[in-house]
GROMACS .gro file of C-alpha atoms in nm:
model
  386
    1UNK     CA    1   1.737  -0.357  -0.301
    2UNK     CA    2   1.422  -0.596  -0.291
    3UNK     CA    3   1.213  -0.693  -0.538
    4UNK     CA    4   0.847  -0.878  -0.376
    5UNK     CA    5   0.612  -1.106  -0.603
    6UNK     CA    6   0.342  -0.865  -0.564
    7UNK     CA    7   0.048  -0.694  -0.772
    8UNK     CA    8   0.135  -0.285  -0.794
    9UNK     CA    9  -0.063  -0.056  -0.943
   10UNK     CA   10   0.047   0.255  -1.083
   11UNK     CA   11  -0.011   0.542  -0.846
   12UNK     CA   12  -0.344   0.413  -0.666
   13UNK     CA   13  -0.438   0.539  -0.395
   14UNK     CA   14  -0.540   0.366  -0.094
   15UNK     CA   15  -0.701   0.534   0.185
   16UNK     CA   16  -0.548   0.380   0.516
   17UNK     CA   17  -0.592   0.530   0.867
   18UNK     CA   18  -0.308   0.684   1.067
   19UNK     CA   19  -0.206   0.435   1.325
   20UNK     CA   20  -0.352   0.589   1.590
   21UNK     CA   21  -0.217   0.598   1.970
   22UNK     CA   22  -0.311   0.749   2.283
   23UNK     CA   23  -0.012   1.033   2.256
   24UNK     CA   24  -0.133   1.091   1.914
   25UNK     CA   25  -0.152   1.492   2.040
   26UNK     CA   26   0.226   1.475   2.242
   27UNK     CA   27   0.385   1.412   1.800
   28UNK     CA   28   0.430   1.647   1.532
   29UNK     CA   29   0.244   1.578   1.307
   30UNK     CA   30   0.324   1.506   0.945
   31UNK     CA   31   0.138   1.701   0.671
   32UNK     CA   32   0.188   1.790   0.279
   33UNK     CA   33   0.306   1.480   0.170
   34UNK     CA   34   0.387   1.481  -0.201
   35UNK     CA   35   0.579   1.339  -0.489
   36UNK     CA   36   0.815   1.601  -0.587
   37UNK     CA   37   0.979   1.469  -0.890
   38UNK     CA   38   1.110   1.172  -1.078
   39UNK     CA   39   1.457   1.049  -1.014
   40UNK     CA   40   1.714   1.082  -1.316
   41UNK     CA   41   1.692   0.702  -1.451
   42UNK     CA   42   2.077   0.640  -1.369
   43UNK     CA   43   1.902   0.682  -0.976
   44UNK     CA   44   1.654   0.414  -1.050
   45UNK     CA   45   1.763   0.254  -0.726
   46UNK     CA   46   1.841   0.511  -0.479
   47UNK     CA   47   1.912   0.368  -0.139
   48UNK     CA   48   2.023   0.646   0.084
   49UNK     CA   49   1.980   1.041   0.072
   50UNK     CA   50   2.090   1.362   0.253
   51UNK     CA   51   2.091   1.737   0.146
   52UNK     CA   52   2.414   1.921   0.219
   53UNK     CA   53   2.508   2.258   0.006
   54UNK     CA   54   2.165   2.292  -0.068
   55UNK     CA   55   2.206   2.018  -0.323
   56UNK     CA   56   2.078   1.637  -0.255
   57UNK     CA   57   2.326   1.357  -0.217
   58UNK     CA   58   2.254   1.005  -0.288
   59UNK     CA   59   2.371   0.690  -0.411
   60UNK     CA   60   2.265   0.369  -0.543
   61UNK     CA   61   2.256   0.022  -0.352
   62UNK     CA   62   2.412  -0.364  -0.415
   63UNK     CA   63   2.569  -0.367  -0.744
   64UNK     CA   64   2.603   0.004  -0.819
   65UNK     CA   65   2.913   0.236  -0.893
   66UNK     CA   66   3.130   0.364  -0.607
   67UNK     CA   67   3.003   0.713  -0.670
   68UNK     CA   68   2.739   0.978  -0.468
   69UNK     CA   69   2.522   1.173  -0.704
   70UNK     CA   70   2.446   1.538  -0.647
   71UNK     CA   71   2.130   1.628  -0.725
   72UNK     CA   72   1.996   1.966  -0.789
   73UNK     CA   73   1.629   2.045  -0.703
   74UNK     CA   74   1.569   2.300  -0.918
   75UNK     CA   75   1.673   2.108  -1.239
   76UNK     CA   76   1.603   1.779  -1.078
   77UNK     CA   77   1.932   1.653  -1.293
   78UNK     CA   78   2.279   1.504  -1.137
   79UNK     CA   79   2.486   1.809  -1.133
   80UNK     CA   80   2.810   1.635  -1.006
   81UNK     CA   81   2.940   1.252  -0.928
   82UNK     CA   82   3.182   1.178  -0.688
   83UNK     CA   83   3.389   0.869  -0.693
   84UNK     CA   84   3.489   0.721  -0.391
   85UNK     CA   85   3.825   0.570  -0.480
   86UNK     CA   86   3.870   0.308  -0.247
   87UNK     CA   87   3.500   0.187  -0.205
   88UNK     CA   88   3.358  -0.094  -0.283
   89UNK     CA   89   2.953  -0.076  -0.359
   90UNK     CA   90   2.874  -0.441  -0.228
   91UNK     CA   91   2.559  -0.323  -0.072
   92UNK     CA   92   2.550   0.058   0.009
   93UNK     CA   93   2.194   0.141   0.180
   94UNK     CA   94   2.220   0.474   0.370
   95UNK     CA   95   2.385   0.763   0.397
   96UNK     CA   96   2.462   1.041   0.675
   97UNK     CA   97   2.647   1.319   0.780
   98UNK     CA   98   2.789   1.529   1.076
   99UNK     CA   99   2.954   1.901   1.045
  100UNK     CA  100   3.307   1.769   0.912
  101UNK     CA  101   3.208   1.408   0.748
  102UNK     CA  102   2.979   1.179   0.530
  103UNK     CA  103   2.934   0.811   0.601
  104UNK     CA  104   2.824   0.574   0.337
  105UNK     CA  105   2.688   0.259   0.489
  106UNK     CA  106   2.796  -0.040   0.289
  107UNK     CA  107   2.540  -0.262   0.600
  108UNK     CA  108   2.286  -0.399   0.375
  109UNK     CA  109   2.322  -0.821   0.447
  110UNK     CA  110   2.046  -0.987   0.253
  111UNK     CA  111   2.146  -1.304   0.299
  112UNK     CA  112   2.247  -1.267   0.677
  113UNK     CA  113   2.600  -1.399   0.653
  114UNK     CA  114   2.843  -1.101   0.565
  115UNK     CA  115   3.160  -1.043   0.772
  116UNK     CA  116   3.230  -0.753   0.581
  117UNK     CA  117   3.029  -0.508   0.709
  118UNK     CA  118   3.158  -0.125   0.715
  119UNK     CA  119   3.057   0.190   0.691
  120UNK     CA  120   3.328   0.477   0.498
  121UNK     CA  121   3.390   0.811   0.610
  122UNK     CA  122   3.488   1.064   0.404
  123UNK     CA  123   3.567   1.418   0.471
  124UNK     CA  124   3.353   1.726   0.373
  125UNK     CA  125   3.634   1.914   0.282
  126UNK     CA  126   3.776   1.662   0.039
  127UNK     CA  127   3.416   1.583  -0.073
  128UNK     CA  128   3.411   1.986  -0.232
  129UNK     CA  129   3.728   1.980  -0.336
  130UNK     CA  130   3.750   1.710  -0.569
  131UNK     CA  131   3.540   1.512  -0.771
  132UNK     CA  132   3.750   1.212  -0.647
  133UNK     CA  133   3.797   1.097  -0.267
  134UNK     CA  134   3.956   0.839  -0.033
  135UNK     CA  135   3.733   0.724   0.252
  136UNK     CA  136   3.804   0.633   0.600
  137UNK     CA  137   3.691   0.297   0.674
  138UNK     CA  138   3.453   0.169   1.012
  139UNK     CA  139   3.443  -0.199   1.031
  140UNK     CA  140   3.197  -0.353   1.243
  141UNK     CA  141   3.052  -0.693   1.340
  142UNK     CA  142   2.755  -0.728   1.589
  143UNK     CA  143   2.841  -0.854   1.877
  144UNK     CA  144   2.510  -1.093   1.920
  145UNK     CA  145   2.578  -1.318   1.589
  146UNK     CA  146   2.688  -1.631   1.636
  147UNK     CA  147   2.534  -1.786   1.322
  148UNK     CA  148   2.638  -1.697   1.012
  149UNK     CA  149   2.439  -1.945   0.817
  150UNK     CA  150   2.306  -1.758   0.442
  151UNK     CA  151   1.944  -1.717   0.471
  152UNK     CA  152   1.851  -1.492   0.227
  153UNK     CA  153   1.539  -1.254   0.283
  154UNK     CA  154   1.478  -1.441   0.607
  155UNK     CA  155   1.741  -1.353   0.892
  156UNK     CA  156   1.756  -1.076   1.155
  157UNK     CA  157   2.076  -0.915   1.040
  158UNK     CA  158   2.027  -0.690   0.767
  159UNK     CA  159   2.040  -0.308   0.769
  160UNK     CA  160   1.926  -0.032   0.560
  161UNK     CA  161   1.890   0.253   0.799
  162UNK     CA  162   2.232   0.475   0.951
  163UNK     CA  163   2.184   0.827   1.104
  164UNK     CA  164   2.479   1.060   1.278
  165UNK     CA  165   2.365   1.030   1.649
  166UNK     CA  166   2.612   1.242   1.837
  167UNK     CA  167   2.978   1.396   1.765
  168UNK     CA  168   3.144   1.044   1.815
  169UNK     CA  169   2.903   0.786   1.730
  170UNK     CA  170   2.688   0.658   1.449
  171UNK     CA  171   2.356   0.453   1.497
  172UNK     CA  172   2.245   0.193   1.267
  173UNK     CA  173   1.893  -0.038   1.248
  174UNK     CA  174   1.827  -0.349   1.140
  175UNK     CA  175   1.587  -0.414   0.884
  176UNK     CA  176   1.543  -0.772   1.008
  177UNK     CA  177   1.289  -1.011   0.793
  178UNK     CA  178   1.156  -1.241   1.016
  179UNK     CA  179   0.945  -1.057   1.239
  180UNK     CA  180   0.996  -0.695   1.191
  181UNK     CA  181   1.167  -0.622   1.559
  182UNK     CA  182   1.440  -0.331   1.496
  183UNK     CA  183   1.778  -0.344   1.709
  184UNK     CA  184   1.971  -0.018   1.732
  185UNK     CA  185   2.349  -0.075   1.741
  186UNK     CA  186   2.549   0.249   1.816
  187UNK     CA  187   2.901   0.260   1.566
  188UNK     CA  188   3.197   0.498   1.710
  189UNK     CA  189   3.281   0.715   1.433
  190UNK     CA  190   3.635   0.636   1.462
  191UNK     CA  191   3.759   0.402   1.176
  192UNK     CA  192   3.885   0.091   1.256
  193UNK     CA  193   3.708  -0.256   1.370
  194UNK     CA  194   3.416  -0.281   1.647
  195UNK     CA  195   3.190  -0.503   1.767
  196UNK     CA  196   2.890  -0.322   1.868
  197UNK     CA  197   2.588  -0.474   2.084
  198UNK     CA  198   2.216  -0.371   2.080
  199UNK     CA  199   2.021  -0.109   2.278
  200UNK     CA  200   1.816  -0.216   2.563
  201UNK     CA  201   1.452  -0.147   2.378
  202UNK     CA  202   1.358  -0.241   2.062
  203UNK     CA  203   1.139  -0.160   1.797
  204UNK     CA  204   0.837  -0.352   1.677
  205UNK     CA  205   0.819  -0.173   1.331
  206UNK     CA  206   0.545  -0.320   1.193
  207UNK     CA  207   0.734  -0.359   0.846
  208UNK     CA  208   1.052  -0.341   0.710
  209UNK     CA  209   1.288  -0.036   0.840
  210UNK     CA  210   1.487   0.074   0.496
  211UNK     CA  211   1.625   0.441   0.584
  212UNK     CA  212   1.650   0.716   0.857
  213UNK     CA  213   1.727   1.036   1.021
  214UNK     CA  214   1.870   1.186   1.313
  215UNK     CA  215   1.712   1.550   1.327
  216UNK     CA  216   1.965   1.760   1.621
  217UNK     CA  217   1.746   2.101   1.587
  218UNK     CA  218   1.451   1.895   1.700
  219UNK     CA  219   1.611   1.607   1.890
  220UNK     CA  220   1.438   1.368   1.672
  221UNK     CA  221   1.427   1.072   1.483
  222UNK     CA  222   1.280   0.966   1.237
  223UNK     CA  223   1.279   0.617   1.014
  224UNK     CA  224   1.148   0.500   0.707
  225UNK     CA  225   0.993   0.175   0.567
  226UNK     CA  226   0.720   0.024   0.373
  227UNK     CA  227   0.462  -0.315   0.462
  228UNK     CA  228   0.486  -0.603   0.315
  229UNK     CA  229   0.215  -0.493   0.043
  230UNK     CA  230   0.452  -0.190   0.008
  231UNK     CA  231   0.257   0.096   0.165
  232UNK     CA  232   0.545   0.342   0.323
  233UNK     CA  233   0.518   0.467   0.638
  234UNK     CA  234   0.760   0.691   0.874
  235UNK     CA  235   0.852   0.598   1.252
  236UNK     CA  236   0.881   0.948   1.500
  237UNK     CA  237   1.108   0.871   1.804
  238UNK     CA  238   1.125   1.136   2.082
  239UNK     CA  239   1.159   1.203   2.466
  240UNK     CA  240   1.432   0.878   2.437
  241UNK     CA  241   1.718   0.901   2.626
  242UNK     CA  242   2.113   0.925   2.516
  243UNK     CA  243   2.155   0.563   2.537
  244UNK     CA  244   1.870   0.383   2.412
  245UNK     CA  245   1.687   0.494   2.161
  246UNK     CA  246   1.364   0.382   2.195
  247UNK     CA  247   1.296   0.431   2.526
  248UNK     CA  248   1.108   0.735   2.457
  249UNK     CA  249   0.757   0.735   2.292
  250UNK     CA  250   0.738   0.606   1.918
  251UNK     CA  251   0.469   0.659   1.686
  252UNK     CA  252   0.365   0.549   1.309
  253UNK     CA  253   0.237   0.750   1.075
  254UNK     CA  254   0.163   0.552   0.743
  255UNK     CA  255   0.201   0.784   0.410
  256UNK     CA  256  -0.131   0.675   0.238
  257UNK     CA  257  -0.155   0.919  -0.020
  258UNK     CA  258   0.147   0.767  -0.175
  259UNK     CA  259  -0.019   0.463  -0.236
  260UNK     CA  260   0.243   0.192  -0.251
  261UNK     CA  261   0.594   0.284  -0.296
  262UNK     CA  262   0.924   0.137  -0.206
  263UNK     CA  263   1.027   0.380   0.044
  264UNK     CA  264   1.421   0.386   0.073
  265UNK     CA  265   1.556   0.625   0.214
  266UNK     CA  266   1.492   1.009   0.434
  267UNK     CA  267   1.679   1.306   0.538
  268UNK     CA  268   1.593   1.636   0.729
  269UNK     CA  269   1.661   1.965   0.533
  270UNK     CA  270   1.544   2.198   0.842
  271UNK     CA  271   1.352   2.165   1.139
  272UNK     CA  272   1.024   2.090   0.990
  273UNK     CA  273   1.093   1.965   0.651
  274UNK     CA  274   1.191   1.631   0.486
  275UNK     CA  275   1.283   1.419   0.201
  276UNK     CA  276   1.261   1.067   0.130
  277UNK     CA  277   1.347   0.889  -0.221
  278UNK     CA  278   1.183   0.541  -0.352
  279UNK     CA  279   1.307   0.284  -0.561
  280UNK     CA  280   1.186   0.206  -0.896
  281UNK     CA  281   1.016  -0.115  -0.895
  282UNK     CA  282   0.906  -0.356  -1.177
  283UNK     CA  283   0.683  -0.651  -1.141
  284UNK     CA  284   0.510  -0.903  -1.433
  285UNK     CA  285   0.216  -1.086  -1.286
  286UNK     CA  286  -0.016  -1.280  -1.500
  287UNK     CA  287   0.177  -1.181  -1.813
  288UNK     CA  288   0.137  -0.779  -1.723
  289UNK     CA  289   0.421  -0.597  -1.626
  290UNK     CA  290   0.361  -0.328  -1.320
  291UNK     CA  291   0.619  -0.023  -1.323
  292UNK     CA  292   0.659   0.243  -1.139
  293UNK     CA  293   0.967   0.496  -1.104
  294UNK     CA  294   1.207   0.616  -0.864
  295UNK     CA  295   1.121   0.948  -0.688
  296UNK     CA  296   1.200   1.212  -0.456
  297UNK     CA  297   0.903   1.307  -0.205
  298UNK     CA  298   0.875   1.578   0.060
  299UNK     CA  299   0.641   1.576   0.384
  300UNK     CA  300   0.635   1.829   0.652
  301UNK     CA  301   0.613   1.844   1.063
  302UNK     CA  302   0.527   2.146   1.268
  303UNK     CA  303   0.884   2.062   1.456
  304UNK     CA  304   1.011   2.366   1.642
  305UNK     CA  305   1.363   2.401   1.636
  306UNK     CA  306   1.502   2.388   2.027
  307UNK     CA  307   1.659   2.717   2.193
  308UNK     CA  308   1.875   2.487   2.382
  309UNK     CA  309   2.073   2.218   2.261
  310UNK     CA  310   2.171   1.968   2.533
  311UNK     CA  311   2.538   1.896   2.638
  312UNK     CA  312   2.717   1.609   2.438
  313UNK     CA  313   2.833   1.293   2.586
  314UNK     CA  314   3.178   1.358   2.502
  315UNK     CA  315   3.214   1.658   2.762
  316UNK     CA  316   3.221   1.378   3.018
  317UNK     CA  317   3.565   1.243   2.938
  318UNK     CA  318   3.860   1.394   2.982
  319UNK     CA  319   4.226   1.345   2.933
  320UNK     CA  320   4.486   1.472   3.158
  321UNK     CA  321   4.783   1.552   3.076
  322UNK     CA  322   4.742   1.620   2.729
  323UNK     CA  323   5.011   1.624   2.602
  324UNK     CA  324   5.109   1.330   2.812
  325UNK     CA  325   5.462   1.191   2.866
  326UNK     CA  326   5.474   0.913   3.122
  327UNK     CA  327   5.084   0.843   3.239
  328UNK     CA  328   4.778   0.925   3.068
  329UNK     CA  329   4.473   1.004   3.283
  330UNK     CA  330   4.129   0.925   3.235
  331UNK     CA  331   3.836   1.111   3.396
  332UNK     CA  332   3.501   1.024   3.341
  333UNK     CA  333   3.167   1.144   3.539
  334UNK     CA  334   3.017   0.790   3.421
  335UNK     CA  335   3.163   0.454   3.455
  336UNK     CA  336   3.305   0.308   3.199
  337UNK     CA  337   3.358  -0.037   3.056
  338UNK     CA  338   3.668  -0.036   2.806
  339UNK     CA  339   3.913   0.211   2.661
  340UNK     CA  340   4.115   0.115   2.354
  341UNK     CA  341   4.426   0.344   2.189
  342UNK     CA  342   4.457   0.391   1.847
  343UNK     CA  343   4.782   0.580   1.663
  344UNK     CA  344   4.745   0.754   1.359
  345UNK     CA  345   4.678   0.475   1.135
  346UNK     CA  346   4.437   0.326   1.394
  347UNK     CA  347   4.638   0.041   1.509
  348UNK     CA  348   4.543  -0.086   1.838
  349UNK     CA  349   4.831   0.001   2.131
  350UNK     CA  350   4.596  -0.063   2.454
  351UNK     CA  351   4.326  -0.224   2.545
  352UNK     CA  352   4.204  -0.268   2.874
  353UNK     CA  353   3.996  -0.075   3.168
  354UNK     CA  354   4.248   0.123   3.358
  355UNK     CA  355   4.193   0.488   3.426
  356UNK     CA  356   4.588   0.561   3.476
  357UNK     CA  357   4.710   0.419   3.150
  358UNK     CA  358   5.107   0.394   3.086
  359UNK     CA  359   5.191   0.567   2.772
  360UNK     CA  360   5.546   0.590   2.824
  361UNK     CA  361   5.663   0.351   2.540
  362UNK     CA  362   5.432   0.523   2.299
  363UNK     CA  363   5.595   0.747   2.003
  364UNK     CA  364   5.568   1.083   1.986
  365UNK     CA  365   5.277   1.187   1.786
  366UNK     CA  366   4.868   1.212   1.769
  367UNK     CA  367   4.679   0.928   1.930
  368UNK     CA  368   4.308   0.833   1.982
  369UNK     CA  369   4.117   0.686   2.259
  370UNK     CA  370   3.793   0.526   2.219
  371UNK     CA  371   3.635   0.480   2.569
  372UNK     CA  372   3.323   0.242   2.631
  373UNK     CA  373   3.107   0.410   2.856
  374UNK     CA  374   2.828   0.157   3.071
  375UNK     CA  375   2.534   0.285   2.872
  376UNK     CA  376   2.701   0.134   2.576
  377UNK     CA  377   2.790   0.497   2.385
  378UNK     CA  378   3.113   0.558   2.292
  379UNK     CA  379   3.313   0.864   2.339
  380UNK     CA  380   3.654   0.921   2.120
  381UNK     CA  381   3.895   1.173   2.232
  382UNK     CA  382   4.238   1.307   2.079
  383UNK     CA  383   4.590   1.299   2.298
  384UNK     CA  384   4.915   1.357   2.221
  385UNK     CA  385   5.249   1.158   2.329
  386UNK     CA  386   5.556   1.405   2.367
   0.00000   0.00000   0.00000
């Protein structure tokens, strides 16, 4: 959440050009932007969004309830709440999800000093059953801070923006107030505590980075933000490769017809079609008070969905023998650089960089390897110990 001192009219709008770059023709283009319909108040401050069971799932950020809101389109009223019992909202900012799980990102860092950073994972099957649910919990820290020093609204280590990147790993990007330069950090999906290091390329985002999407029919991605007058805009990445994200061709397409808006937060619902929320926002300047309400709005690409999806990173490790009794084998077509073992409660057993690792003290029972390949992705596979 972030309130500016700034002057906001209610719904003007301000004609601003596309930002326009030579490979303006290689993008899909983004079309039919409208407001679609105001947020239930108790959503004033939506922060993070996807749609799953053709219902909308959101949540409010710092200071709100442990809880994801279902909304339903067609009403445009919560239909359902689901508390998440063992979450704490200290500053929830995204949300995403993969076939079998959701991940609430508690990342947002305002003042730049948190060592509590984590992201909870919660199961999809749990999530439908029951209108109560215990997460899974991701710790991270980035690996580049050294200086923890509270600088609120002024330090390169906030977040806002998580997407599901792959079967094993997460990707986050940093919102960072200084100068506007996005990092993407890639998060295993396997709870437990990691320090993660930035991708090679960054991002100059021209504003502040507050939500995104990973779109896998399309091979897309796509981020949200707004300026610092609080015009939104949406980044398209595409033609990156596996391990750095933005080593492909990026391109900004500002929404104008919104006028200003604080843009929070985006999610795909099929190959060409998207929703993003805002935040309320209230502002008194010269003894007037400027309002304007939280919403959900829809844009559209002319995205093709692709007839051929390409192989995951985690077909390049294997285990052998699985189940293992004396030796565990690692094969991997790529180097590596680490490989950590987790048991069921993911407590750390190994670490190290063998590719013959001795298992024979190890229990009997389900175990997890988290391997680090050299491009910096992470690959998490399953063994057992007999």
């Amino acid at each position: 959440m972030v309130h500016l001192e700034l002057l906001r009219p209610m719904k003007a709008i301000i004609l601003i050009p596309f930002f326009i770059l030579n490979v303006f023709g290689a993008f899909a283009q983004i079309s039919n932007v409208q407001e679609e319909f105001l947020l239930p108040a108790s959503l004033s401050e939506s922060s993070g969004i996807i749609y799953f069971n053709n219902k909308l799932i959101t949540h409010n950020d710092s200071g709100g309830e442990n809880k994801l809101y279902e909304v339903d389109v067609n009403t445009q009223q919560i239909s359902r709440a689901v508390t998440i019992s063992n979450a704490t909202n200290a500053d929830w900012e995204d949300i995403t999800q993969d076939d079998t799980s959701i991940f609430i990102g508690d990342i947002g860092n305002n003042n730049g000093n948190r060592t509590n950073l984590k992201i909870y994972k919660i199961s999809k099957a749990d999530y439908t059953a029951s209108t109560t649910v215990t997460a899974e919990i991701i710790a991270y820290s980035y690996a580049d801070q050294t200086d923890f020093t509270a600088n609120p609204n002024n330090n390169i280590w906030d977040a806002e923006a998580l997407v599901s990147y792959n079967a094993d790993n997460l990707m986050l990007f940093t919102k960072n107030w200084v100068d506007g330069v996005t990092k993407a950090y890639i998060i295993p999906k396997l709870p437990g505590s990691h320090s993660v290091s930035p991708q090679a390329t960054t991002l100059n985002s021209n504003g502040l980075i507050t939500g995104g999407t990973y779109n896998p029919l399309t091979e897309k991605l796509y981020l949200v933000g707004y300026t610092e007058a609080l015009f939104p805009f949406v980044w398209q990445c595409e033609g990156f490769s596996q391990a750095d994200v933005f080593s492909g061709t990026n391109f900004q397409t500002q929404l104008s017809s919104l006028g200003q808006e604080q843009a929070e937060a985006i999610t795909f619902i099929d190959e060409n079609s998207y929703y993003l929320t805002s935040e309320s926002f209230s502002q008194t300047f010269g003894g007037f008070t400027f309002a304007d309400d939280a919403k959900l709005i829809s844009f559209s690409t002319n995205d093709e969905a692709l007839s051929n999806t390409k192989n995951s990173t985690s077909t390049v490790v294997s285990l052998y023998p699985n189940p293992a009794t004396n030796v565990l084998n690692l094969d991997t077509n790529n180097a590596f650089l680490s490989v950590e073992i987790f048991n069921s409660q993911f407590k750390t057993l190994y670490q190290g960089q063998e590719a013959k690792i001795n298992v024979a003290a190890f229990s009997p029972g389900l175990y997890f390897v988290k391997v680090q390949l050299n491009t910096n992705l992470f690959v998490v596979k399953k063994f057992v110990k007999q």
